[in-house]
PDB file of C-alpha atoms in Angstrom:
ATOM      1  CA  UNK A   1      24.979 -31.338 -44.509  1.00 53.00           C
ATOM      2  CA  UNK A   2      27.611 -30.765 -42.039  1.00 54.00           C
ATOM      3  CA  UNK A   3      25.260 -29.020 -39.346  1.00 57.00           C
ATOM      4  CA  UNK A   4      23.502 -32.620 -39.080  1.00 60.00           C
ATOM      5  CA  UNK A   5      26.309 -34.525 -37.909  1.00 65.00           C
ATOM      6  CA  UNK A   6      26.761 -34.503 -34.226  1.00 66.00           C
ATOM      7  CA  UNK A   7      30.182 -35.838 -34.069  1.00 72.00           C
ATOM      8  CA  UNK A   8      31.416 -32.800 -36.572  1.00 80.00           C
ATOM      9  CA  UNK A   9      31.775 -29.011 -35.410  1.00 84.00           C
ATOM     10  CA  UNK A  10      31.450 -27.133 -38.707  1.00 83.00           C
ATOM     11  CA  UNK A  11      32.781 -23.647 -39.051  1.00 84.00           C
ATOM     12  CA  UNK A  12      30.731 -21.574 -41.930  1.00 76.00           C
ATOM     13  CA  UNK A  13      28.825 -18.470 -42.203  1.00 67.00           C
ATOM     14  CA  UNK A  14      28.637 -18.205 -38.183  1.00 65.00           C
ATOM     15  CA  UNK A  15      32.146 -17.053 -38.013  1.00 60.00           C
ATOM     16  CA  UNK A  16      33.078 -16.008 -41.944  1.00 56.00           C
ATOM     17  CA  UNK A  17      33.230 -12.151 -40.620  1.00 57.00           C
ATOM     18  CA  UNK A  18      35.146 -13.111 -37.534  1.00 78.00           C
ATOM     19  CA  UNK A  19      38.678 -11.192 -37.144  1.00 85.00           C
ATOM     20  CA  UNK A  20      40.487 -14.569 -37.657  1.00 90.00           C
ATOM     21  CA  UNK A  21      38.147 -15.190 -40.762  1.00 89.00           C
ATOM     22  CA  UNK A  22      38.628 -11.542 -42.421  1.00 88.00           C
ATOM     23  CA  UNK A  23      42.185 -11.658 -41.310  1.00 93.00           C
ATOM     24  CA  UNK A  24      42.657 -15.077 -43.101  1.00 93.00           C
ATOM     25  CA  UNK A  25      41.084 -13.847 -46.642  1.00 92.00           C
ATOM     26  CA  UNK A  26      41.445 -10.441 -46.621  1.00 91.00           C
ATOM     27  CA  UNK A  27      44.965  -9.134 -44.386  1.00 94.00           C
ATOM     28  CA  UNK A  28      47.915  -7.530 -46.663  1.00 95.00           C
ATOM     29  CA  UNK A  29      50.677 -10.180 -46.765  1.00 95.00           C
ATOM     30  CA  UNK A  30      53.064  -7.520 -44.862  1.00 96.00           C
ATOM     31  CA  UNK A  31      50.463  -8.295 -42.147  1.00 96.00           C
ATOM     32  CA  UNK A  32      49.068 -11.645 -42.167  1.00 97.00           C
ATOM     33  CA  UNK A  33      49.864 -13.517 -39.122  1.00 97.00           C
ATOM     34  CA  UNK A  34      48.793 -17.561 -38.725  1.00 97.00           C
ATOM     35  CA  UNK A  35      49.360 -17.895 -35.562  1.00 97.00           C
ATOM     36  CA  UNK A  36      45.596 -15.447 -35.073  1.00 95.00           C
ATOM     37  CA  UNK A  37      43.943 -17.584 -37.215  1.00 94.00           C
ATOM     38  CA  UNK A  38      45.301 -20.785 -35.910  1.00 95.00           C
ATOM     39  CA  UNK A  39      44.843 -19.880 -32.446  1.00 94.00           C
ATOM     40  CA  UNK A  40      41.606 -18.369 -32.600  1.00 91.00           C
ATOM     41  CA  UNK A  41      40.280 -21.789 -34.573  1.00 91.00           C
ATOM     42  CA  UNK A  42      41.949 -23.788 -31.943  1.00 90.00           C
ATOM     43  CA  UNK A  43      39.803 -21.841 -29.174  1.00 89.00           C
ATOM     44  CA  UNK A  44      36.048 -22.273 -31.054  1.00 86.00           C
ATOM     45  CA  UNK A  45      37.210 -25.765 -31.421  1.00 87.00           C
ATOM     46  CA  UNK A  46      38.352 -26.184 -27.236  1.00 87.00           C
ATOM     47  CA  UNK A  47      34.390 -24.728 -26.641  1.00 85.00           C
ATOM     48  CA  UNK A  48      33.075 -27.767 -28.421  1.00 82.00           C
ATOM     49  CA  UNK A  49      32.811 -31.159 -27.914  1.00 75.00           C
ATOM     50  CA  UNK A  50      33.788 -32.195 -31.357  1.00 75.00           C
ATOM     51  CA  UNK A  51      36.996 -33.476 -32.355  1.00 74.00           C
ATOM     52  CA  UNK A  52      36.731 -33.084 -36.255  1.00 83.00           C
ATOM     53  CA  UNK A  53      36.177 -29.892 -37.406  1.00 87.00           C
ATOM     54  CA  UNK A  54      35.028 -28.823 -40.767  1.00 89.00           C
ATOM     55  CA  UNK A  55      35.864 -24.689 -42.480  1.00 90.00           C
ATOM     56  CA  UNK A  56      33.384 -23.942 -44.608  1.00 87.00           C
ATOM     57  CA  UNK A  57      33.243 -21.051 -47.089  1.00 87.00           C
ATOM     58  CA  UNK A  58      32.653 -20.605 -50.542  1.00 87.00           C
ATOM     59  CA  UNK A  59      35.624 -17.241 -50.056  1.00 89.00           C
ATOM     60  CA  UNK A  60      38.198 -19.562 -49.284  1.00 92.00           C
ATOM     61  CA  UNK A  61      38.575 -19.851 -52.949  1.00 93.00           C
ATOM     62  CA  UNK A  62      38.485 -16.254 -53.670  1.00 92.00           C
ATOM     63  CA  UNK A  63      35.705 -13.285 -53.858  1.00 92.00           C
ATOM     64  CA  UNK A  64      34.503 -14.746 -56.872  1.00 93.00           C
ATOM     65  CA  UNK A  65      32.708 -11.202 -57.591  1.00 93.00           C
ATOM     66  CA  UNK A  66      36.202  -9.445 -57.106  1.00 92.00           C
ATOM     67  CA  UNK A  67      38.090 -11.664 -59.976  1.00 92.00           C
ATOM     68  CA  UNK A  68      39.103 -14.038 -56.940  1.00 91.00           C
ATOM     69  CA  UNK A  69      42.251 -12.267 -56.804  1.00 85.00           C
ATOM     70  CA  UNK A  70      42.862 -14.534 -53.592  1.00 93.00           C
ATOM     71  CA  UNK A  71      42.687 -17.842 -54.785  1.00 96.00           C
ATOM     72  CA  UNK A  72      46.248 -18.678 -54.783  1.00 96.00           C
ATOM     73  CA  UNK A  73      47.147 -16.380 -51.996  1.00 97.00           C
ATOM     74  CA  UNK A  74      44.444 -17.691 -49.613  1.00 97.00           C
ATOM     75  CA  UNK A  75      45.608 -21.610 -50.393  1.00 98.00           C
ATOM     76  CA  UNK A  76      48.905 -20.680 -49.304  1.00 98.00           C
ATOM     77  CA  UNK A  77      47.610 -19.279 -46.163  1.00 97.00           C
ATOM     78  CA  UNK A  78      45.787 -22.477 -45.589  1.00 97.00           C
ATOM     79  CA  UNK A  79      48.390 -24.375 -45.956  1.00 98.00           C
ATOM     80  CA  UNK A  80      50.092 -22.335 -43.137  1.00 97.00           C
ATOM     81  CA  UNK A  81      47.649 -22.614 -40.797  1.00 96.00           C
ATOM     82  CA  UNK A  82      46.710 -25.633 -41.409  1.00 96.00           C
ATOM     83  CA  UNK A  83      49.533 -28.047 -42.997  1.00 97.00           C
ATOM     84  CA  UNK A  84      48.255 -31.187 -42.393  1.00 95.00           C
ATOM     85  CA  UNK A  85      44.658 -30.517 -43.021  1.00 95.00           C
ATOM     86  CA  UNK A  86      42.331 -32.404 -45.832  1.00 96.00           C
ATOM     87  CA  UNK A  87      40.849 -30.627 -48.617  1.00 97.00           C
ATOM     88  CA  UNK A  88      37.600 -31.194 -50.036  1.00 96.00           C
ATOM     89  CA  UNK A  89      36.103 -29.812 -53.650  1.00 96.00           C
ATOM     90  CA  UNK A  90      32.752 -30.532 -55.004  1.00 96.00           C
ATOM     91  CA  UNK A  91      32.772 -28.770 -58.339  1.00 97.00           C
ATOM     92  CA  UNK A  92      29.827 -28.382 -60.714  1.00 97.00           C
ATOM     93  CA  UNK A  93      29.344 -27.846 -64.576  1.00 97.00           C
ATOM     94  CA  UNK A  94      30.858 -24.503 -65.661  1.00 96.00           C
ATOM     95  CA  UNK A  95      28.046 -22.805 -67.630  1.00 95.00           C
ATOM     96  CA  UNK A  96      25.429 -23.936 -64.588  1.00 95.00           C
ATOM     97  CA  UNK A  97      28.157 -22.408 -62.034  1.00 96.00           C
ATOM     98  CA  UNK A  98      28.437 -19.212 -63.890  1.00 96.00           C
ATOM     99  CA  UNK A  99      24.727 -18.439 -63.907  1.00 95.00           C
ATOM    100  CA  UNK A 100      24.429 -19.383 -60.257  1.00 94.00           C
ATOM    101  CA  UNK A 101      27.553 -17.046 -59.157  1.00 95.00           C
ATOM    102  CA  UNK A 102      25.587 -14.373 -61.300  1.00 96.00           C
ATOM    103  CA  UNK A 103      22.486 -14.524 -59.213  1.00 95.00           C
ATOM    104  CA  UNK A 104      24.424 -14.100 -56.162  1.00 92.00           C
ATOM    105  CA  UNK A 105      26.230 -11.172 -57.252  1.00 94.00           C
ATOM    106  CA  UNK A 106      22.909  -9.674 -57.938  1.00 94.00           C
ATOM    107  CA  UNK A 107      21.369 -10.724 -54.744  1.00 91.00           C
ATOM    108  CA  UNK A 108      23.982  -9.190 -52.744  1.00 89.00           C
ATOM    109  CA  UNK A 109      23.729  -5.887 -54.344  1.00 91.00           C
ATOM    110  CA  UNK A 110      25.844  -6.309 -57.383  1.00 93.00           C
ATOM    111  CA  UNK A 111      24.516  -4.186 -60.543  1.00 94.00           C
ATOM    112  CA  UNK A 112      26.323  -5.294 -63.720  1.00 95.00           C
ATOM    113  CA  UNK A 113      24.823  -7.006 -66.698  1.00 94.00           C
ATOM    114  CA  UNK A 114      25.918 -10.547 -67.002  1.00 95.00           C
ATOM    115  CA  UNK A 115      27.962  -9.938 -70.445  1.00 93.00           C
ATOM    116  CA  UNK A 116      29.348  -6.565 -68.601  1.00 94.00           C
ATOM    117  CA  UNK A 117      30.401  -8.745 -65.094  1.00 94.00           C
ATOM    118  CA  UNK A 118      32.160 -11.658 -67.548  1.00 93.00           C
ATOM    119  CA  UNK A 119      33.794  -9.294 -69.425  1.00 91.00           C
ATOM    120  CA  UNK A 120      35.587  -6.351 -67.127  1.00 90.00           C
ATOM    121  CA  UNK A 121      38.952  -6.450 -67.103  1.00 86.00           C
ATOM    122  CA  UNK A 122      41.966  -4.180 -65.049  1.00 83.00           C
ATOM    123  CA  UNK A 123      41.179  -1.733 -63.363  1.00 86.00           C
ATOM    124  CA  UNK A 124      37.949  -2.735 -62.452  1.00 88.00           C
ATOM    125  CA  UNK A 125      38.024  -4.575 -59.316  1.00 87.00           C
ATOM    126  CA  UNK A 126      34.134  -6.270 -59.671  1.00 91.00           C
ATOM    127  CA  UNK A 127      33.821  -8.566 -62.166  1.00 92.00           C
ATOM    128  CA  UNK A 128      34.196 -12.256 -63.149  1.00 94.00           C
ATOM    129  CA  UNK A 129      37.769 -14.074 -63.991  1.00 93.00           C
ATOM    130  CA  UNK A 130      36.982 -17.769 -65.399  1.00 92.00           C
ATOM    131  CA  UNK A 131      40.276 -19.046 -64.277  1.00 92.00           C
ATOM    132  CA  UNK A 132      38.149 -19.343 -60.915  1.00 93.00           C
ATOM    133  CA  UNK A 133      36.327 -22.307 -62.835  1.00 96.00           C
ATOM    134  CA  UNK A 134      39.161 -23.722 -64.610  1.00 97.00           C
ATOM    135  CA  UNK A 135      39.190 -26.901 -61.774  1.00 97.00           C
ATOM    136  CA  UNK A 136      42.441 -28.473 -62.981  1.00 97.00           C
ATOM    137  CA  UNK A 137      44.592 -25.448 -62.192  1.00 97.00           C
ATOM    138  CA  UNK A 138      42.616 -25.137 -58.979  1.00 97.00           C
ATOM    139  CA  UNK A 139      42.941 -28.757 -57.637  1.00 98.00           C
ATOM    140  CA  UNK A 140      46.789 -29.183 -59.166  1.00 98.00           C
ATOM    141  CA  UNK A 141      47.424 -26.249 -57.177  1.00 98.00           C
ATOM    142  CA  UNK A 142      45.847 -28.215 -54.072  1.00 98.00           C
ATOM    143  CA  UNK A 143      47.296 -31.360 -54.358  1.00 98.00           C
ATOM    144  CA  UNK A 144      50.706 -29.705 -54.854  1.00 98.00           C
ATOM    145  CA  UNK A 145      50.270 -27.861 -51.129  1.00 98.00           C
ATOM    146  CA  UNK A 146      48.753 -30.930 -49.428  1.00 98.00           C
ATOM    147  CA  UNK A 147      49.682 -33.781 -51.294  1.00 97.00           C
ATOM    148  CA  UNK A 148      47.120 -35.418 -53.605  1.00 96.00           C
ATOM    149  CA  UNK A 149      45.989 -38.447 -51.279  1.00 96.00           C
ATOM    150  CA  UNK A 150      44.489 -35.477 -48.642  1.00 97.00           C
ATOM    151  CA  UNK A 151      42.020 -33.680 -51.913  1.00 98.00           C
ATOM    152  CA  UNK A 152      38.581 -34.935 -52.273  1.00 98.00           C
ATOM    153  CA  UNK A 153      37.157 -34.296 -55.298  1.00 98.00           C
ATOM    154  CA  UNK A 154      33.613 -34.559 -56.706  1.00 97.00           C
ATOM    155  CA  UNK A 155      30.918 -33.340 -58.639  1.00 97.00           C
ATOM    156  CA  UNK A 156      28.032 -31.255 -57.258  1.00 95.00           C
ATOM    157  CA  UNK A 157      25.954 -33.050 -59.743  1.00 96.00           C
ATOM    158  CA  UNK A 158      27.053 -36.509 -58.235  1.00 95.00           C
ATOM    159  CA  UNK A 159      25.901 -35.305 -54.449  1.00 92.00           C
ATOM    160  CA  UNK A 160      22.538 -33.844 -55.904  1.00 91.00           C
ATOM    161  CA  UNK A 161      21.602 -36.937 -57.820  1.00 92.00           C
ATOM    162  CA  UNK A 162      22.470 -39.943 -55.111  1.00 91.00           C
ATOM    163  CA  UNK A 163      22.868 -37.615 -51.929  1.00 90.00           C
ATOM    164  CA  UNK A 164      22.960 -40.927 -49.617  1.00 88.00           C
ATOM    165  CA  UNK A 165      25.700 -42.816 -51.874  1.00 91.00           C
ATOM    166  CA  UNK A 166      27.699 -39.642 -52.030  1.00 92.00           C
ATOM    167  CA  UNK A 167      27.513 -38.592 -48.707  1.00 88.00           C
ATOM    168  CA  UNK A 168      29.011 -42.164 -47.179  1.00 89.00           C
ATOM    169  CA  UNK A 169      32.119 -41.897 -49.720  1.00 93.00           C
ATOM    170  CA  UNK A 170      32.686 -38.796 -48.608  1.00 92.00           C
ATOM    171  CA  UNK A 171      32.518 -39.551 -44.717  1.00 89.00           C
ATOM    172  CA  UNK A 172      34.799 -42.797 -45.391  1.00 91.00           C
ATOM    173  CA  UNK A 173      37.169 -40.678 -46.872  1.00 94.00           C
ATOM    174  CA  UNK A 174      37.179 -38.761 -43.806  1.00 90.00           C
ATOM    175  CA  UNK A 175      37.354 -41.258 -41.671  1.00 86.00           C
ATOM    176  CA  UNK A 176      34.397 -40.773 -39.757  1.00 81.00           C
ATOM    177  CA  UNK A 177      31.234 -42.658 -38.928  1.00 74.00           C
ATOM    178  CA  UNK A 178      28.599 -40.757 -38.975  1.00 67.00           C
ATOM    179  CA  UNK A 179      26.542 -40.502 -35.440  1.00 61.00           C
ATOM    180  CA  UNK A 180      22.823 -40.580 -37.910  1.00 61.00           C
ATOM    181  CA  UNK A 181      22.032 -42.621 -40.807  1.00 58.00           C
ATOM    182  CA  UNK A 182      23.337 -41.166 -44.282  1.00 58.00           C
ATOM    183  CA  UNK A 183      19.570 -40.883 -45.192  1.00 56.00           C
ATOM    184  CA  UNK A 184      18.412 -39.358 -41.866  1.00 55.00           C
ATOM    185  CA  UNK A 185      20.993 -36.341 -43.050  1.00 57.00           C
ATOM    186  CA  UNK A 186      18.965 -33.150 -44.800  1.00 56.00           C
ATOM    187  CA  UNK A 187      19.799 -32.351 -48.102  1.00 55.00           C
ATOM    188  CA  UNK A 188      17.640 -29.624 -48.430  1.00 60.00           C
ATOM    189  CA  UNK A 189      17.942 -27.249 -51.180  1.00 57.00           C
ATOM    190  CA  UNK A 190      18.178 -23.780 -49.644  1.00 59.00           C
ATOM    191  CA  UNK A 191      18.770 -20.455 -50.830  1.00 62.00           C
ATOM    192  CA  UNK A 192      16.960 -20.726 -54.382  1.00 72.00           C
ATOM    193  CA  UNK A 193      18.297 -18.573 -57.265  1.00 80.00           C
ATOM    194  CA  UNK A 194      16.059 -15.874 -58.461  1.00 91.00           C
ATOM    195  CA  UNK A 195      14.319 -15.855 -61.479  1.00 93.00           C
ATOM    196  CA  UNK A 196      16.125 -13.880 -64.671  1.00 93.00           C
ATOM    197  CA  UNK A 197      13.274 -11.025 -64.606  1.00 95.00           C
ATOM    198  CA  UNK A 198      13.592 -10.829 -60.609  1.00 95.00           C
ATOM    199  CA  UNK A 199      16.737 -10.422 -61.072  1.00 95.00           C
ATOM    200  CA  UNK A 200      16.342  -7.713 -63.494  1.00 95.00           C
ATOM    201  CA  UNK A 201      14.487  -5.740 -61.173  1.00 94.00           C
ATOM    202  CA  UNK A 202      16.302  -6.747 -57.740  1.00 95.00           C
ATOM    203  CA  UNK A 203      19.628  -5.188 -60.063  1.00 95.00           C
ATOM    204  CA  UNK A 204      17.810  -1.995 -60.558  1.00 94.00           C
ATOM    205  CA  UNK A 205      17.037  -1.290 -57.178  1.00 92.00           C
ATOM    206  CA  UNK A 206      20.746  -2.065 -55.993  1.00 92.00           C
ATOM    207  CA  UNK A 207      21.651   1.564 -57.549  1.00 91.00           C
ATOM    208  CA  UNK A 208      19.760   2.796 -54.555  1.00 87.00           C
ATOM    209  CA  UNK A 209      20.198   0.209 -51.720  1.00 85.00           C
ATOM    210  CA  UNK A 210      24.059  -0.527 -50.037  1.00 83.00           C
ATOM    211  CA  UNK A 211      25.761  -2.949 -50.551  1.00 85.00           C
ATOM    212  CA  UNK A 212      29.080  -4.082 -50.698  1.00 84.00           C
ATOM    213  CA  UNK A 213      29.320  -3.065 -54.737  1.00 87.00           C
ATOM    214  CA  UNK A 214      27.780   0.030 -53.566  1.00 80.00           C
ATOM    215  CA  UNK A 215      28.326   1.538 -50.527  1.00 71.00           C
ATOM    216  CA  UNK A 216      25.574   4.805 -50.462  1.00 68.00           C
ATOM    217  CA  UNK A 217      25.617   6.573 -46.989  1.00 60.00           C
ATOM    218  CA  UNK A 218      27.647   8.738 -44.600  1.00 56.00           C
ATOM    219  CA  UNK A 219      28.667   5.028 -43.151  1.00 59.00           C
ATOM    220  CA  UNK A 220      31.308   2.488 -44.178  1.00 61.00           C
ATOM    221  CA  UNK A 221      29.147  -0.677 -45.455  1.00 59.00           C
ATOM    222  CA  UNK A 222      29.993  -3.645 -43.348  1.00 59.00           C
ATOM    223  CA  UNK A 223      27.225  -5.988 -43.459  1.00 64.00           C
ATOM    224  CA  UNK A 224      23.897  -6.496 -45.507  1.00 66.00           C
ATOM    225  CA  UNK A 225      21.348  -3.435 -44.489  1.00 71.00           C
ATOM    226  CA  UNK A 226      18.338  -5.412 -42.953  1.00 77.00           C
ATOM    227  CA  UNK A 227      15.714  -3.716 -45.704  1.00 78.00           C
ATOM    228  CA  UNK A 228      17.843  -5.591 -48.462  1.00 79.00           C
ATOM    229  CA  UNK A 229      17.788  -9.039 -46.151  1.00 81.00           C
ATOM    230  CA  UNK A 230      13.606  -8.472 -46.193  1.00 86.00           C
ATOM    231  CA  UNK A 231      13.422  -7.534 -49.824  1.00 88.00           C
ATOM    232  CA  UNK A 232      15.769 -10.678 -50.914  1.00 86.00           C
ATOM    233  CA  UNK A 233      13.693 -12.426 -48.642  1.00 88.00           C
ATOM    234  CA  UNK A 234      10.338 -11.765 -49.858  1.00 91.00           C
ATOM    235  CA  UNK A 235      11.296 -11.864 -53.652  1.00 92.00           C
ATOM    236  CA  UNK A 236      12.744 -15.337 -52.963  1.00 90.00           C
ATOM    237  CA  UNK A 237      10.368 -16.987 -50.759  1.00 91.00           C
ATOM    238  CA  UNK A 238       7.127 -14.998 -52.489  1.00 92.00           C
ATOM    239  CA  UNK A 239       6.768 -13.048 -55.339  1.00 93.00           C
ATOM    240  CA  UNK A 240       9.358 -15.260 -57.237  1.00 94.00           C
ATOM    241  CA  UNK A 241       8.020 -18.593 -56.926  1.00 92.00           C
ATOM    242  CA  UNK A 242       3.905 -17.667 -56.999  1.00 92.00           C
ATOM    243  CA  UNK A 243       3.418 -14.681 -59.114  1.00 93.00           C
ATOM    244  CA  UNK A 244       6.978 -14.067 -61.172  1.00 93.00           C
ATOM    245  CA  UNK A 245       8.212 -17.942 -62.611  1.00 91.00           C
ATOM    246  CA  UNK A 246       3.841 -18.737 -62.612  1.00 91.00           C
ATOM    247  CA  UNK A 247       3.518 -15.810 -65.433  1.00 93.00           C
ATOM    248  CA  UNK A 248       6.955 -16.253 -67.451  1.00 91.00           C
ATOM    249  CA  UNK A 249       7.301 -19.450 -68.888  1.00 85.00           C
ATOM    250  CA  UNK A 250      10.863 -19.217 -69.206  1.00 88.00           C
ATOM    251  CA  UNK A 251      12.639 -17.333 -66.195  1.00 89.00           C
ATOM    252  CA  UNK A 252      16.339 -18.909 -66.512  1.00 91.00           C
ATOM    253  CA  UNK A 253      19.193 -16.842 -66.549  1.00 93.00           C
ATOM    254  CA  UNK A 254      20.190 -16.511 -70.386  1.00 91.00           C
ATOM    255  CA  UNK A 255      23.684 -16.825 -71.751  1.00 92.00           C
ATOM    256  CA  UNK A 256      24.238 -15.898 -75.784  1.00 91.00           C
ATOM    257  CA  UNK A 257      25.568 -18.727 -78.130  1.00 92.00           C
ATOM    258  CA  UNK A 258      28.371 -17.036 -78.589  1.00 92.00           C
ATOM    259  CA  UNK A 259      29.783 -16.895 -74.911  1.00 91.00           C
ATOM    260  CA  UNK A 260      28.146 -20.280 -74.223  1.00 92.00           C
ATOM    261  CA  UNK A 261      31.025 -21.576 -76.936  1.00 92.00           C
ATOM    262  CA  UNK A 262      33.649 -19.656 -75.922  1.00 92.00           C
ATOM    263  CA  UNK A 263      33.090 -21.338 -72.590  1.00 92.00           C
ATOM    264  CA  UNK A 264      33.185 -24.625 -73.968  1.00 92.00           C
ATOM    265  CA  UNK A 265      36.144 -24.050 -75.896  1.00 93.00           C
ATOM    266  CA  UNK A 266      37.899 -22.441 -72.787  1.00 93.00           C
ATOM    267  CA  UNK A 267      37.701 -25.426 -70.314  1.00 96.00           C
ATOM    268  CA  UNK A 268      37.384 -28.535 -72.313  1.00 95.00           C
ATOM    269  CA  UNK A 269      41.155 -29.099 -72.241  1.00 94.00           C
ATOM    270  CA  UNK A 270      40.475 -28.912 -68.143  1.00 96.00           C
ATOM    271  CA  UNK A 271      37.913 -31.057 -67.788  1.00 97.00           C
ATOM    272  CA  UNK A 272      39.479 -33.752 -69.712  1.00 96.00           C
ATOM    273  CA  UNK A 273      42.286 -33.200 -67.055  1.00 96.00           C
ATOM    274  CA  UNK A 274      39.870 -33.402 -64.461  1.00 97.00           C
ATOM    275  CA  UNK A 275      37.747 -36.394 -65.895  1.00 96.00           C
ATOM    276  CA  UNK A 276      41.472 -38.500 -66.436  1.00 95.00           C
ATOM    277  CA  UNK A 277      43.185 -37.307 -63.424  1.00 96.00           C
ATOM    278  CA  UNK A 278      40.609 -37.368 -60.491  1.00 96.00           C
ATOM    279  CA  UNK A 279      38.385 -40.141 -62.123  1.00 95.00           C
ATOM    280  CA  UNK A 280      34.942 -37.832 -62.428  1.00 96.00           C
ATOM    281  CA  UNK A 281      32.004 -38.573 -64.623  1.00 93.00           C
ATOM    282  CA  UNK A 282      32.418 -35.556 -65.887  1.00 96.00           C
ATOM    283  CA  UNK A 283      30.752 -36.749 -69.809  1.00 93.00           C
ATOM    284  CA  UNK A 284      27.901 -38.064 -68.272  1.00 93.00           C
ATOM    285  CA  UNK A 285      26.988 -34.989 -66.396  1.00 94.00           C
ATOM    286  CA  UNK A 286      27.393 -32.775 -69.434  1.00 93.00           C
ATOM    287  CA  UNK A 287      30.767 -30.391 -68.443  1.00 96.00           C
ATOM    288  CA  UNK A 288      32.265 -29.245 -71.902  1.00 93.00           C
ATOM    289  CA  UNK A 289      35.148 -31.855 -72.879  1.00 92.00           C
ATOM    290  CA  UNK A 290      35.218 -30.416 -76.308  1.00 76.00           C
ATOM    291  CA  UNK A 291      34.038 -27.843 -78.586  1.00 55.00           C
ATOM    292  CA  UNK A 292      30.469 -28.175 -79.502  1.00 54.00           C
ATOM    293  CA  UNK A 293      27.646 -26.383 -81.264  1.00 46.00           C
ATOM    294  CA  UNK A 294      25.383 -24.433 -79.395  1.00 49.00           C
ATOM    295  CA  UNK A 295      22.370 -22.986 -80.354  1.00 49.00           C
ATOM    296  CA  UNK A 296      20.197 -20.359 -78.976  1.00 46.00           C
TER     297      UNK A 296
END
């Protein structure tokens, strides 16, 4: 969304593996040093013409596949980097989240079950901690660093359904007019989950192909080997959506009754936090206020 506003110079995935963007994420506190990160933000910003500048990256909240050990460590960097700096969330339905978070720890070379990645504890390092979706924790511990007048928060589910509407509160919260007309910006949905049984199979060839969760080869694994780029690529953009989800008639990603509750039961207490606190429609877009019964 960000790439089609002129007027905005939006730091994502370009620069995510810079030094300054490992360093602020991933550097041992003994080492971490805001003045790099500051300074080297300050000189991609003095190449551009922009004057507001939007950090983008899902990390910033933790590696999500690594129990986002980070979270609170990262926010705290932020906030010394960048003190006076606005904050924004979009969050989306827990159970929805989950499977999507799934898929991406598959595509990028993870190999777990989803029951196994949900459920390994200490001292595993992969796996999945659902305080990473518990959003009241996450945006209390926001509002205390930057005050609660500089946090947007909203529901992915609110952008997706009136994209226009959404995208103009947002932009007059941030004090900026946009240089195109709200309906002129792309809202495009890219990078399409995988299918469950693609996913089964793309998770048994990750035993033999590097990744990150599995680093196979005389080499240090730094980036994404190109033949897993082309095989993600073709299962996504081919094989997926003509011959896989046109023979199975269901191809979601499947979570058991009894994990679906537990979920439920887990953040309903949050969500009504969320819903009374940040004023989000949070009932009408289905996020678990309370208990409920679930079938299979």
């Amino acid at each position: 969304m960000y790439e089609e506003v002129p007027s905005l110079l939006q730091i994502g995935n370009k620069y995510k593996l810079s030094d300054w963007g490992l360093h602020l994420v991933a550097a041992h506190d003994l080492d971490f040093d805001p003045q790099l990160v500051v300074q080297r933000v300050l000189k991609i910003v003095a190449q551009s013409k922009q004057r507001k500048v939007v950090i983008s990256w899902e990390h910033l909240l933790g590696d999500s596949a690594f129990n986002s050990d980070g979270l609170v460590r990262i926010a705290s960097r932020l906030k010394q980097c960048f003190p006076n700096a606005k904050v924004i969330f979009y969050i989306r339905e827990q159970l929805s989240l989950i499977k999507s978070l799934y898929a991406q720890y598959v595509q990028e070379g993870g190999t777990w079950k989803l029951e196994d990645f949900l459920s390994l504890d200490y001292p595993y390092r992969v796996g999945f901690n659902l305080v990473y979706l518990d959003y009241f924790k996450v945006a209390s511990l926001y509002c205390e660093l930057f005050g609660h007048s500089n946090v947007y928060i909203q529901t992915y589910e609110r952008l997706k359904q009136a994209p226009e509407n959404e995208t103009e509160r947002l932009f007059q919260w941030m004090q900026i007019a946009s240089d195109r007309p709200f309906s002129a910006i792309s809202t495009e949905h890219k990078n399409v989950s995988l299918s469950r049984q693609t996913l089964g199979f793309l998770r048994l060839l990750n035993y033999i192909i590097p990744s990150r969760f599995n680093s196979l080869g005389p080499k240090r694994f730094t980036r994404q080997p190109r033949s897993r780029f082309y095989i993600r690529k073709y299962l996504q953009e081919y094989i997926d959506p003509y011959i896989i989800r046109r023979i199975f008639t269901s191809s979601n990603i499947h979570i058991d009754s009894e994990t679906q509750r537990g979920i439920h039961t887990q953040f309903a207490k949050s969500n009504m936090l969320m819903q009374s606190h940040f004023n989000l429609p949070l009932a009408q877009q289905g996020y678990p206020l309370h208990e409920e019964n679930i079938n299979d």
